[in-house]
Coordinates of C-alpha atoms in Angstrom, one line a residue:
Chain A
M1 CA 11.8 177.4 -141.1
S2 CA 10.5 174.3 -139.4
V3 CA 10.6 173.5 -135.7
L4 CA 11.2 169.9 -134.6
I5 CA 9.6 169.3 -131.2
V6 CA 10.1 166.2 -129.1
G7 CA 8.4 165.6 -125.7
T8 CA 5.5 163.9 -124.1
T9 CA 2.3 163.3 -125.9
A10 CA -0.2 162.4 -123.2
L11 CA -3.6 162.2 -121.8
D12 CA -4.1 164.6 -118.9
S13 CA -6.8 164.3 -116.2
I14 CA -7.0 167.6 -114.5
K15 CA -8.9 168.5 -111.4
T16 CA -9.3 172.1 -110.2
P17 CA -11.4 173.5 -107.3
K18 CA -14.1 174.3 -110.0
A19 CA -14.0 171.3 -112.4
E20 CA -12.7 167.9 -113.4
N21 CA -11.7 167.0 -116.9
P22 CA -10.6 163.5 -117.7
R23 CA -8.2 162.4 -120.5
L24 CA -7.6 165.8 -122.2
L25 CA -5.0 166.0 -124.9
G26 CA -1.8 167.0 -123.0
G27 CA 1.9 166.5 -122.7
S28 CA 4.8 168.9 -123.2
A29 CA 5.1 168.2 -126.9
S30 CA 1.4 168.6 -127.6
H31 CA 1.2 172.0 -125.9
A32 CA 4.5 173.2 -127.5
A33 CA 3.6 171.9 -131.0
V34 CA 0.2 173.6 -131.1
A35 CA 1.7 176.8 -129.7
A36 CA 4.5 176.8 -132.4
S37 CA 2.0 175.9 -135.2
F38 CA 0.6 179.5 -135.2
F39 CA 3.9 180.7 -136.7
G40 CA 5.0 178.0 -139.2
P41 CA 5.6 174.3 -139.9
V42 CA 6.1 171.9 -136.9
K43 CA 7.3 168.4 -136.8
L44 CA 6.2 166.4 -133.8
V45 CA 8.2 163.5 -132.3
G46 CA 6.6 161.4 -129.7
V47 CA 4.7 158.2 -128.9
V48 CA 1.1 157.3 -128.1
G49 CA -0.7 154.0 -127.5
D50 CA -3.5 152.5 -129.6
D51 CA -6.0 154.0 -127.1
F52 CA -5.1 157.5 -128.3
P53 CA -8.3 159.2 -129.5
R54 CA -8.4 159.8 -133.2
G55 CA -9.9 163.2 -132.6
Y56 CA -6.6 164.2 -131.0
L57 CA -4.7 163.1 -134.2
R58 CA -7.1 165.3 -136.2
L59 CA -6.5 168.2 -133.8
Y60 CA -2.7 167.9 -134.5
R61 CA -3.3 167.7 -138.2
G62 CA -5.8 170.6 -138.1
H63 CA -2.9 172.7 -136.8
G64 CA -0.7 171.5 -139.7
I65 CA 1.5 169.5 -137.4
D66 CA 3.6 166.9 -139.2
L67 CA 3.0 163.5 -137.5
E68 CA 5.6 161.4 -139.4
G69 CA 7.6 161.3 -136.2
L70 CA 4.7 160.3 -133.9
Q71 CA 4.8 156.6 -133.1
I72 CA 1.6 154.8 -132.4
L73 CA 2.3 151.6 -130.5
P74 CA 0.2 148.8 -129.0
G75 CA -0.5 149.7 -125.4
R76 CA -1.7 152.6 -123.4
T77 CA -0.9 156.3 -123.9
F78 CA 1.0 158.1 -121.2
H79 CA -1.5 159.3 -118.6
W80 CA -1.0 162.1 -116.1
S81 CA -3.5 163.1 -113.5
G82 CA -3.1 166.2 -111.3
E83 CA -5.0 168.5 -109.0
Y84 CA -4.7 172.3 -108.5
E85 CA -5.3 174.3 -105.3
A86 CA -7.6 177.3 -105.2
N87 CA -5.0 179.9 -106.2
M88 CA -3.7 177.7 -109.1
N89 CA -0.1 178.2 -108.0
R90 CA 0.3 174.7 -106.5
R91 CA -0.5 171.4 -108.1
R92 CA 0.0 167.9 -107.0
T93 CA 0.3 164.8 -109.1
L94 CA -2.3 162.2 -108.4
L95 CA -1.2 159.5 -110.8
T96 CA 1.4 158.9 -113.6
E97 CA 0.9 155.9 -115.9
L98 CA 3.8 155.7 -118.3
G99 CA 2.2 153.2 -120.7
V100 CA 4.0 153.0 -124.1
F101 CA 6.3 155.8 -122.9
E102 CA 8.2 153.4 -120.6
T103 CA 10.1 152.0 -123.6
F104 CA 10.0 155.0 -125.9
T105 CA 13.0 155.6 -128.1
P106 CA 12.5 158.6 -130.3
T107 CA 13.8 157.7 -133.8
L108 CA 13.8 160.5 -136.3
P109 CA 12.6 160.1 -139.8
N110 CA 15.2 161.2 -142.4
S111 CA 13.1 164.3 -143.2
H112 CA 13.4 165.4 -139.6
Q113 CA 17.2 165.3 -139.1
K114 CA 17.9 168.6 -140.8
S115 CA 15.3 170.7 -138.9
P116 CA 17.1 174.0 -138.2
F117 CA 15.1 174.7 -134.9
V118 CA 14.9 172.0 -132.3
L119 CA 12.8 172.2 -129.2
L120 CA 13.5 169.5 -126.6
A121 CA 10.3 169.9 -124.6
N122 CA 10.1 168.5 -121.1
I123 CA 11.0 164.7 -121.2
A124 CA 13.9 162.6 -119.7
P125 CA 17.2 164.3 -120.5
S126 CA 18.5 161.0 -121.9
L127 CA 15.8 161.1 -124.5
Q128 CA 16.4 164.7 -125.3
Q129 CA 20.0 163.8 -125.9
H130 CA 19.0 160.8 -128.0
V131 CA 17.1 163.2 -130.3
L132 CA 20.0 165.7 -130.5
N133 CA 22.4 162.8 -131.5
Q134 CA 20.3 162.2 -134.6
M135 CA 20.2 165.9 -135.7
A136 CA 22.5 167.3 -138.4
R137 CA 23.9 170.6 -137.2
P138 CA 20.7 172.4 -136.1
K139 CA 20.8 176.2 -136.1
F140 CA 19.2 176.6 -132.6
V141 CA 18.5 174.1 -129.9
I142 CA 16.4 174.9 -126.8
A143 CA 15.4 172.6 -124.0
D144 CA 12.9 172.8 -121.2
T145 CA 13.1 170.5 -118.1
M146 CA 11.4 169.9 -114.7
D147 CA 12.3 169.3 -111.1
L148 CA 11.9 165.5 -111.6
W149 CA 15.0 165.4 -113.8
L150 CA 17.0 167.5 -111.4
N151 CA 16.1 165.0 -108.7
I152 CA 16.6 161.7 -110.5
A153 CA 18.8 162.4 -113.6
L154 CA 21.0 165.4 -112.8
A155 CA 24.1 164.0 -114.5
E156 CA 22.3 163.4 -117.7
L157 CA 20.6 166.8 -117.5
L158 CA 24.0 168.5 -117.1
K159 CA 25.4 166.6 -120.1
L160 CA 22.4 167.8 -122.1
I161 CA 22.7 171.4 -120.9
R162 CA 26.3 171.6 -122.2
R163 CA 25.0 171.0 -125.7
L164 CA 22.2 173.6 -125.8
D165 CA 21.9 177.1 -127.2
A166 CA 19.2 177.9 -124.7
L167 CA 17.8 176.4 -121.5
V168 CA 14.3 177.2 -120.2
L169 CA 13.4 176.4 -116.6
N170 CA 11.3 177.9 -113.8
D171 CA 12.5 179.9 -110.8
S172 CA 12.4 177.1 -108.3
E173 CA 14.3 174.8 -110.7
A174 CA 16.9 177.4 -111.3
Q175 CA 17.3 177.7 -107.5
Q176 CA 17.6 174.0 -107.1
L177 CA 20.1 173.7 -110.0
T178 CA 22.4 176.5 -108.8
K179 CA 21.8 176.5 -105.0
E180 CA 21.3 180.2 -105.4
D181 CA 18.3 182.2 -104.2
N182 CA 19.1 185.3 -106.3
L183 CA 17.7 184.9 -109.8
F184 CA 20.3 187.1 -111.5
I185 CA 23.2 185.3 -109.9
A186 CA 21.5 182.0 -110.8
L187 CA 21.4 183.1 -114.4
G188 CA 25.1 183.6 -114.4
K189 CA 25.7 180.2 -112.9
I190 CA 23.6 178.5 -115.5
H191 CA 25.4 180.2 -118.4
K192 CA 28.6 178.6 -117.0
L193 CA 27.0 175.2 -117.5
G194 CA 26.8 175.9 -121.3
P195 CA 23.9 177.8 -122.8
K196 CA 24.3 181.2 -124.3
Y197 CA 20.6 182.0 -123.6
V198 CA 19.0 181.2 -120.3
I199 CA 15.3 181.8 -119.6
I200 CA 13.7 181.6 -116.2
K201 CA 10.0 181.3 -116.1
Q202 CA 8.1 182.9 -113.2
G203 CA 4.5 181.9 -113.8
S204 CA 2.1 184.9 -113.6
H205 CA 5.1 187.2 -113.0
G206 CA 6.5 186.6 -116.5
S207 CA 10.0 185.4 -117.4
V208 CA 13.6 186.7 -117.5
L209 CA 16.0 186.2 -120.3
S210 CA 19.8 186.4 -120.0
S211 CA 21.6 186.7 -123.3
P212 CA 24.7 188.2 -124.9
R213 CA 22.6 191.5 -125.3
G214 CA 21.8 191.5 -121.6
V215 CA 18.8 190.8 -119.5
F216 CA 15.2 191.1 -120.7
L217 CA 12.3 191.3 -118.3
C218 CA 9.4 189.6 -120.2
P219 CA 5.9 190.3 -118.8
A220 CA 3.1 187.8 -118.5
Y221 CA -0.1 188.8 -120.2
P222 CA -2.6 189.9 -117.5
L223 CA -5.4 187.4 -117.1
R224 CA -8.7 187.9 -115.2
Q225 CA -9.3 184.2 -115.1
V226 CA -7.0 181.3 -114.9
V227 CA -8.9 178.1 -115.7
D228 CA -6.0 175.6 -115.9
P229 CA -2.3 176.5 -116.1
T230 CA -1.2 173.0 -117.2
G231 CA 1.0 173.3 -120.3
A232 CA 1.5 177.1 -119.9
G233 CA 5.3 176.7 -119.7
D234 CA 5.3 174.3 -122.7
S235 CA 3.1 176.8 -124.7
F236 CA 5.5 179.6 -123.8
V237 CA 8.6 177.8 -125.2
G238 CA 6.6 176.4 -128.1
G239 CA 5.3 179.9 -129.1
L240 CA 8.8 181.3 -128.5
M241 CA 10.4 178.7 -130.9
G242 CA 7.6 178.9 -133.5
Y243 CA 8.0 182.7 -133.7
L244 CA 11.8 182.5 -133.7
A245 CA 11.8 180.0 -136.6
S246 CA 9.5 182.3 -138.6
T247 CA 11.8 185.3 -138.4
K248 CA 14.8 186.5 -140.4
G249 CA 17.8 188.0 -138.8
S250 CA 19.8 186.9 -135.8
I251 CA 18.5 185.1 -132.7
D252 CA 19.7 188.1 -130.7
D253 CA 17.6 190.4 -132.8
N254 CA 14.4 188.3 -132.4
I255 CA 14.5 186.4 -129.1
R256 CA 13.0 189.2 -126.9
R257 CA 10.0 189.5 -129.2
A258 CA 9.8 185.7 -129.4
M259 CA 9.4 185.5 -125.6
I260 CA 6.6 188.0 -125.8
Y261 CA 4.8 185.7 -128.4
G262 CA 5.5 182.8 -126.1
S263 CA 4.0 184.6 -123.2
V264 CA 0.9 185.5 -125.2
V265 CA 0.3 181.9 -126.4
A266 CA 0.8 180.7 -122.8
S267 CA -1.9 183.2 -121.7
F268 CA -4.4 181.6 -124.0
C269 CA -3.4 178.2 -122.7
C270 CA -4.3 179.2 -119.1
E271 CA -7.8 180.3 -120.1
G272 CA -9.1 176.8 -120.9
F273 CA -8.6 173.2 -119.8
G274 CA -5.8 171.4 -121.6
L275 CA -5.5 172.8 -125.1
Q276 CA -9.1 173.9 -125.4
Q277 CA -8.4 177.6 -125.5
T278 CA -5.1 177.4 -127.3
T279 CA -6.6 175.5 -130.2
R280 CA -9.4 178.1 -130.5
T281 CA -7.1 181.1 -130.9
T282 CA -5.8 182.6 -134.1
R283 CA -2.7 184.4 -135.2
A284 CA -4.7 187.6 -135.3
G285 CA -5.8 187.0 -131.7
I286 CA -2.2 186.5 -130.7
E287 CA -1.1 189.7 -132.5
R288 CA -3.8 191.6 -130.6
R289 CA -2.4 190.6 -127.2
V290 CA 1.2 191.3 -128.4
R291 CA 0.1 194.9 -129.2
E292 CA -1.7 195.1 -125.8
L293 CA 1.5 194.0 -124.0
E294 CA 3.3 196.8 -125.8
K295 CA 0.8 199.3 -124.4
L296 CA 0.9 197.6 -120.9
T297 CA 4.6 198.0 -120.6
R298 CA 5.3 201.4 -122.3
F299 CA 6.5 204.3 -120.1
Chain B
M1 CA 6.0 221.5 -106.4
S2 CA 6.4 220.3 -102.8
V3 CA 5.3 216.9 -101.4
L4 CA 3.9 216.7 -97.9
I5 CA 4.7 213.4 -96.3
V6 CA 3.2 212.0 -93.1
G7 CA 4.0 208.6 -91.6
T8 CA 6.2 207.0 -89.0
T9 CA 9.6 208.3 -88.1
A10 CA 11.2 205.5 -86.2
L11 CA 14.2 203.6 -85.1
D12 CA 14.5 200.2 -86.7
S13 CA 16.5 197.2 -85.4
I14 CA 16.9 194.8 -88.2
K15 CA 18.1 191.3 -88.1
T16 CA 18.9 189.3 -91.3
P17 CA 20.6 185.9 -91.6
K18 CA 23.9 187.8 -92.3
A19 CA 23.8 190.8 -89.9
E20 CA 22.2 192.7 -87.1
N21 CA 21.7 196.5 -87.1
P22 CA 20.3 198.2 -84.1
R23 CA 18.4 201.6 -84.1
L24 CA 18.8 202.5 -87.7
L25 CA 16.8 205.5 -89.0
G26 CA 13.5 204.0 -90.3
G27 CA 9.8 204.4 -90.5
S28 CA 7.5 204.9 -93.5
A29 CA 7.8 208.7 -93.6
S30 CA 11.6 208.6 -93.3
H31 CA 12.0 206.2 -96.2
A32 CA 9.4 208.0 -98.3
A33 CA 10.8 211.5 -97.6
V34 CA 14.4 210.6 -98.5
A35 CA 13.2 208.9 -101.6
A36 CA 11.1 211.9 -102.7
S37 CA 13.9 214.4 -101.8
F38 CA 15.8 213.4 -105.0
F39 CA 13.2 215.2 -107.1
G40 CA 12.2 218.3 -105.2
P41 CA 11.1 219.9 -101.9
V42 CA 9.7 217.6 -99.2
K43 CA 7.8 218.5 -96.0
L44 CA 8.0 215.8 -93.3
V45 CA 5.2 215.4 -90.7
G46 CA 5.9 213.1 -87.8
V47 CA 7.0 212.7 -84.2
V48 CA 10.1 211.5 -82.5
G49 CA 11.2 211.3 -78.8
D50 CA 14.0 213.2 -77.2
D51 CA 16.2 210.1 -77.6
F52 CA 16.2 210.6 -81.4
P53 CA 19.8 210.8 -82.6
R54 CA 20.8 214.3 -83.8
G55 CA 22.7 212.7 -86.6
Y56 CA 19.3 211.5 -88.0
L57 CA 18.0 215.1 -88.0
R58 CA 21.1 216.1 -89.9
L59 CA 20.5 213.3 -92.4
Y60 CA 16.9 214.6 -93.1
R61 CA 18.3 218.2 -93.4
G62 CA 21.1 217.0 -95.7
H63 CA 18.4 215.8 -98.0
G64 CA 16.7 219.2 -97.9
I65 CA 13.7 217.9 -96.0
D66 CA 11.6 220.6 -94.2
L67 CA 11.3 219.5 -90.6
E68 CA 8.9 222.2 -89.4
G69 CA 6.2 219.5 -89.1
L70 CA 8.4 217.1 -87.1
Q71 CA 7.5 217.2 -83.5
I72 CA 10.2 216.3 -80.9
L73 CA 8.5 215.3 -77.7
P74 CA 9.7 214.1 -74.3
G75 CA 9.8 210.3 -74.3
R76 CA 11.1 207.5 -76.5
T77 CA 11.0 207.3 -80.3
F78 CA 8.9 204.7 -82.0
H79 CA 11.1 201.5 -82.1
W80 CA 10.5 198.6 -84.4
S81 CA 12.5 195.4 -84.4
G82 CA 12.2 192.7 -87.0
E83 CA 13.9 189.6 -88.5
Y84 CA 14.2 188.4 -92.1
E85 CA 14.4 184.8 -93.3
A86 CA 17.1 183.7 -95.7
N87 CA 15.3 184.5 -98.9
M88 CA 14.2 188.0 -97.6
N89 CA 10.6 187.4 -98.7
R90 CA 9.3 186.9 -95.1
R91 CA 9.9 188.9 -92.0
R92 CA 8.5 188.7 -88.5
T93 CA 8.2 191.5 -86.0
L94 CA 10.2 190.9 -82.8
L95 CA 9.1 194.0 -81.0
T96 CA 7.1 197.2 -81.4
E97 CA 7.5 200.1 -78.8
L98 CA 5.2 202.9 -79.7
G99 CA 6.8 205.5 -77.4
V100 CA 5.8 209.1 -78.2
F101 CA 3.8 207.7 -81.2
E102 CA 1.1 206.4 -78.9
T103 CA -0.4 209.8 -78.4
F104 CA 0.7 211.4 -81.7
T105 CA -1.6 213.9 -83.3
P106 CA -0.2 215.3 -86.5
T107 CA -0.8 219.1 -86.5
L108 CA 0.2 220.8 -89.7
P109 CA 2.0 224.2 -89.7
N110 CA 0.2 226.8 -91.8
S111 CA 2.9 226.6 -94.4
H112 CA 2.1 222.9 -94.9
Q113 CA -1.7 223.1 -95.5
K114 CA -1.5 224.1 -99.2
S115 CA 1.0 221.4 -100.3
P116 CA -0.3 220.2 -103.7
F117 CA 1.0 216.7 -103.3
V118 CA 0.2 214.7 -100.2
L119 CA 1.7 211.3 -99.4
L120 CA 0.0 209.5 -96.5
A121 CA 2.7 207.0 -95.8
N122 CA 1.9 203.9 -93.8
I123 CA 0.4 204.9 -90.4
A124 CA -3.0 204.5 -88.7
P125 CA -5.8 205.5 -91.2
S126 CA -7.3 207.8 -88.5
L127 CA -4.1 209.8 -88.5
Q128 CA -3.9 209.8 -92.3
Q129 CA -7.5 211.2 -92.3
H130 CA -6.6 213.7 -89.6
V131 CA -3.8 215.1 -91.9
L132 CA -6.1 215.2 -94.9
N133 CA -8.7 217.1 -92.8
Q134 CA -6.2 220.0 -92.4
M135 CA -5.3 220.2 -96.1
A136 CA -6.6 222.9 -98.4
R137 CA -7.7 221.1 -101.7
P138 CA -4.5 219.2 -102.5
K139 CA -3.9 218.4 -106.2
F140 CA -3.1 214.7 -105.6
V141 CA -3.4 212.5 -102.5
I142 CA -1.9 209.0 -102.4
A143 CA -1.9 206.7 -99.4
D144 CA 0.0 203.5 -98.5
T145 CA -1.2 201.1 -95.9
M146 CA -0.5 197.7 -94.3
D147 CA -2.2 194.5 -93.2
L148 CA -2.3 195.7 -89.6
W149 CA -4.9 198.4 -90.5
L150 CA -6.9 195.9 -92.5
N151 CA -7.1 193.8 -89.4
I152 CA -7.8 196.3 -86.7
A153 CA -9.0 199.5 -88.4
L154 CA -10.9 198.4 -91.6
A155 CA -13.8 200.9 -91.2
E156 CA -11.4 203.9 -90.8
L157 CA -9.3 202.6 -93.7
L158 CA -12.3 202.4 -96.0
K159 CA -13.3 205.9 -95.0
L160 CA -9.9 207.1 -95.9
I161 CA -9.8 205.2 -99.2
R162 CA -12.9 207.0 -100.4
R163 CA -11.0 210.3 -100.2
L164 CA -7.9 209.3 -102.1
D165 CA -6.8 209.9 -105.6
A166 CA -4.5 206.9 -105.4
L167 CA -4.1 203.8 -103.1
V168 CA -0.9 201.8 -102.9
L169 CA -0.9 198.3 -101.3
N170 CA 0.8 195.0 -101.7
D171 CA -0.6 191.9 -103.4
S172 CA -1.6 190.1 -100.2
E173 CA -3.2 193.2 -98.8
A174 CA -5.2 193.7 -102.0
Q175 CA -6.3 190.1 -101.7
Q176 CA -7.3 190.6 -98.1
L177 CA -9.2 193.8 -98.8
T178 CA -11.1 192.4 -101.8
K179 CA -11.3 188.7 -101.0
E180 CA -10.2 188.1 -104.5
D181 CA -7.2 186.0 -105.6
N182 CA -7.0 187.5 -109.1
L183 CA -5.0 190.7 -109.1
F184 CA -6.7 192.3 -112.1
I185 CA -10.2 191.6 -110.7
A186 CA -9.0 192.9 -107.3
L187 CA -7.9 196.2 -109.0
G188 CA -11.4 196.7 -110.3
K189 CA -12.9 196.1 -106.9
I190 CA -10.5 198.6 -105.2
H191 CA -11.5 201.3 -107.8
K192 CA -15.1 200.9 -106.6
L193 CA -14.0 201.9 -103.1
G194 CA -12.9 205.3 -104.4
P195 CA -9.4 205.8 -105.9
K196 CA -8.9 206.6 -109.6
Y197 CA -5.4 205.1 -109.4
V198 CA -4.7 201.8 -107.7
I199 CA -1.1 200.4 -107.4
I200 CA -0.4 196.9 -106.3
K201 CA 3.2 196.2 -105.2
Q202 CA 4.6 192.7 -105.8
G203 CA 8.0 193.0 -104.2
S204 CA 10.8 191.8 -106.5
H205 CA 8.2 191.2 -109.2
G206 CA 7.5 194.9 -109.6
S207 CA 4.1 196.6 -109.4
V208 CA 0.9 197.0 -111.3
L209 CA -1.0 200.3 -111.9
S210 CA -4.6 200.5 -112.8
S211 CA -5.6 204.0 -114.1
P212 CA -8.0 205.7 -116.5
R213 CA -5.4 205.0 -119.2
G214 CA -5.4 201.3 -118.4
V215 CA -3.0 198.9 -116.8
F216 CA 0.7 199.4 -116.5
L217 CA 3.1 196.6 -115.6
C218 CA 6.0 198.2 -113.8
P219 CA 9.2 196.1 -113.5
A220 CA 11.4 195.9 -110.4
Y221 CA 15.0 196.8 -111.0
P222 CA 17.0 193.5 -111.1
L223 CA 19.2 193.2 -108.0
R224 CA 22.0 190.8 -107.5
Q225 CA 22.0 191.3 -103.8
V226 CA 19.2 192.2 -101.4
V227 CA 20.7 193.4 -98.0
D228 CA 17.5 194.6 -96.3
P229 CA 14.1 195.2 -98.0
T230 CA 12.7 197.2 -95.0
G231 CA 11.3 200.5 -96.4
A232 CA 11.4 199.4 -100.0
G233 CA 7.6 200.0 -100.4
D234 CA 7.9 203.4 -98.7
S235 CA 10.8 204.3 -100.9
F236 CA 8.8 203.2 -104.0
V237 CA 5.8 205.5 -103.1
G238 CA 8.1 208.3 -102.0
G239 CA 10.1 208.2 -105.2
L240 CA 6.9 208.0 -107.2
M241 CA 5.4 211.1 -105.5
G242 CA 8.6 213.0 -105.6
Y243 CA 8.9 212.5 -109.3
L244 CA 5.2 213.2 -110.0
A245 CA 5.4 216.5 -108.0
S246 CA 8.4 217.6 -110.1
T247 CA 6.7 217.1 -113.5
K248 CA 4.5 219.3 -115.6
G249 CA 1.5 217.9 -117.4
S250 CA -1.3 215.6 -116.2
I251 CA -1.0 212.8 -113.6
D252 CA -2.0 210.4 -116.4
D253 CA 0.9 211.6 -118.5
N254 CA 3.4 211.1 -115.8
I255 CA 2.3 208.3 -113.4
R256 CA 3.9 205.4 -115.3
R257 CA 7.3 207.0 -115.4
A258 CA 6.8 208.0 -111.8
M259 CA 6.4 204.4 -110.9
I260 CA 9.6 203.5 -112.7
Y261 CA 11.4 206.2 -110.6
G262 CA 9.8 204.8 -107.5
S263 CA 10.9 201.3 -108.4
V264 CA 14.5 202.5 -109.0
V265 CA 14.7 204.3 -105.6
A266 CA 13.3 201.2 -103.9
S267 CA 16.1 199.2 -105.5
F268 CA 18.7 201.3 -103.9
C269 CA 16.9 201.0 -100.6
C270 CA 17.1 197.2 -100.7
E271 CA 20.9 197.3 -101.2
G272 CA 21.7 198.5 -97.8
F273 CA 20.4 198.4 -94.2
G274 CA 17.8 201.0 -93.4
L275 CA 18.5 204.1 -95.4
Q276 CA 22.2 203.5 -95.8
Q277 CA 22.2 203.0 -99.5
T278 CA 19.3 205.3 -100.4
T279 CA 21.1 208.2 -98.8
R280 CA 24.2 207.5 -100.7
T281 CA 22.6 207.6 -104.1
T282 CA 22.3 210.6 -106.4
R283 CA 19.8 211.8 -109.0
A284 CA 22.4 210.8 -111.7
G285 CA 22.5 207.3 -110.2
I286 CA 18.7 207.1 -110.3
E287 CA 18.7 208.2 -113.9
R288 CA 21.2 205.5 -114.9
R289 CA 18.9 202.8 -113.5
V290 CA 15.9 204.3 -115.2
R291 CA 17.7 204.1 -118.5
E292 CA 18.7 200.6 -117.7
L293 CA 15.1 199.6 -117.0
E294 CA 14.2 201.0 -120.4
K295 CA 16.7 198.7 -122.0
L296 CA 15.7 195.7 -119.9
T297 CA 12.0 195.9 -120.9
R298 CA 12.3 196.9 -124.6
F299 CA 11.2 194.4 -127.2

């Protein structure tokens, strides 16, 4: 089944202690869409300016991503610039130029409104809701978010959360949302806000799912080199949803394995700048790492 | 088979944001010995002063711990006092009184010299070596250490590491020892210092083993409340060695599961001050959490 993905489609300029890469293809929807594309059909909803490189459109198409929902408007593409510290665990934003994103209203083509799987990648919660309002009874809706929305749009975010099947957020965001240091108590508090499934990302330490079948501790794939972690969280949730949409059976039956797939796609993301390494991988390469993770966790 | 454990036997005064507990039974060898005692016979080697509460000797004996190697000398018992911050991830030492520990030389009774399993719990590396020098061809020697010895006794520590089958240390210590941020590269560098097995502890994120059969990602048991993490690392390695000494077959066959048992005993340790919760648990309670960890990681 197909996955509808809405989020940012951006140009990212990324500085690390070792290198500088201007105007890479980035944004939450770009990372999530490429990640999901390894498993089945993906419909991308977003906006770019008329400065958006044609090569990036070709890249999307090369991954079989449906671009009917991608608006190309006069003006500049959303541009984010950030810098990582030596250990890659901290980054700071150097610059954010909204460009055409400032007035973006995601309008879904008719063909998109019946997508059974919906991924509301990181973007303003009001826009995530706007997309959801246009959908006809999706089977499974997941959303990602970030600290920015907790700070400036909490009420909208809480409204959104009530409507989700699953919420994905990182450990510091979970702590901020619940005012609770303990991760497992925080999970319980987030369930009370609405979602049946809550996933807390912990970077190189993996992620934790809380679901009707209990808690699942999902490992991160061990990496000997992290080149650029930008988009790893988006790749994780993209891979997760792509895999989930490709499976038969219940969400409960498949969501643990879906997280493993998400974790593996995220590992490829970290090995190159922007989408460089993700786009180079194959389904066979993903399967190899999934089998490795099985061996790495067996006892 | 029996496990010989040498390390500190101390009184710990522990302050957390919620409570204050003076002169609890503590020290690396105390935590490790009680943890190992759930699986089989344990011989404790250490020193205490004549102020050491008799109740604590009874506690050791209640766990079947052989105290022939515990010296009781005139003077004061080693006393450590520390304070934890709200999230329990950071602690600072308020006071360290060495007492009888200052001139401690561990001398092994004859009956101890043939112990097949040796755990050199955290203590000065020169003392760890002194114990090793008295042993007759042990089957498996593991050592734990701490940042203090990396700072003030690195040469002695490196000499010790060459003689070990396994080294256990935490992530920041591994980074300090190897000057390497990446955990998986650090593991490779530590193997080159001698040990066939290297285990890096990551607190609530679990631990990682590197061994001839590859890497194992060992989860931490999810806790909804951490009362006092003092001794969790010692409990981990104690439980690990206790289980390993109780099994048949090769180290390679059993070490992953041994880490799981260590992880579970450490989880009980964190749930009470000092040894309060560890001493209350049972083998059945440990087995329950091991089965839970199987469910929490299956995909």
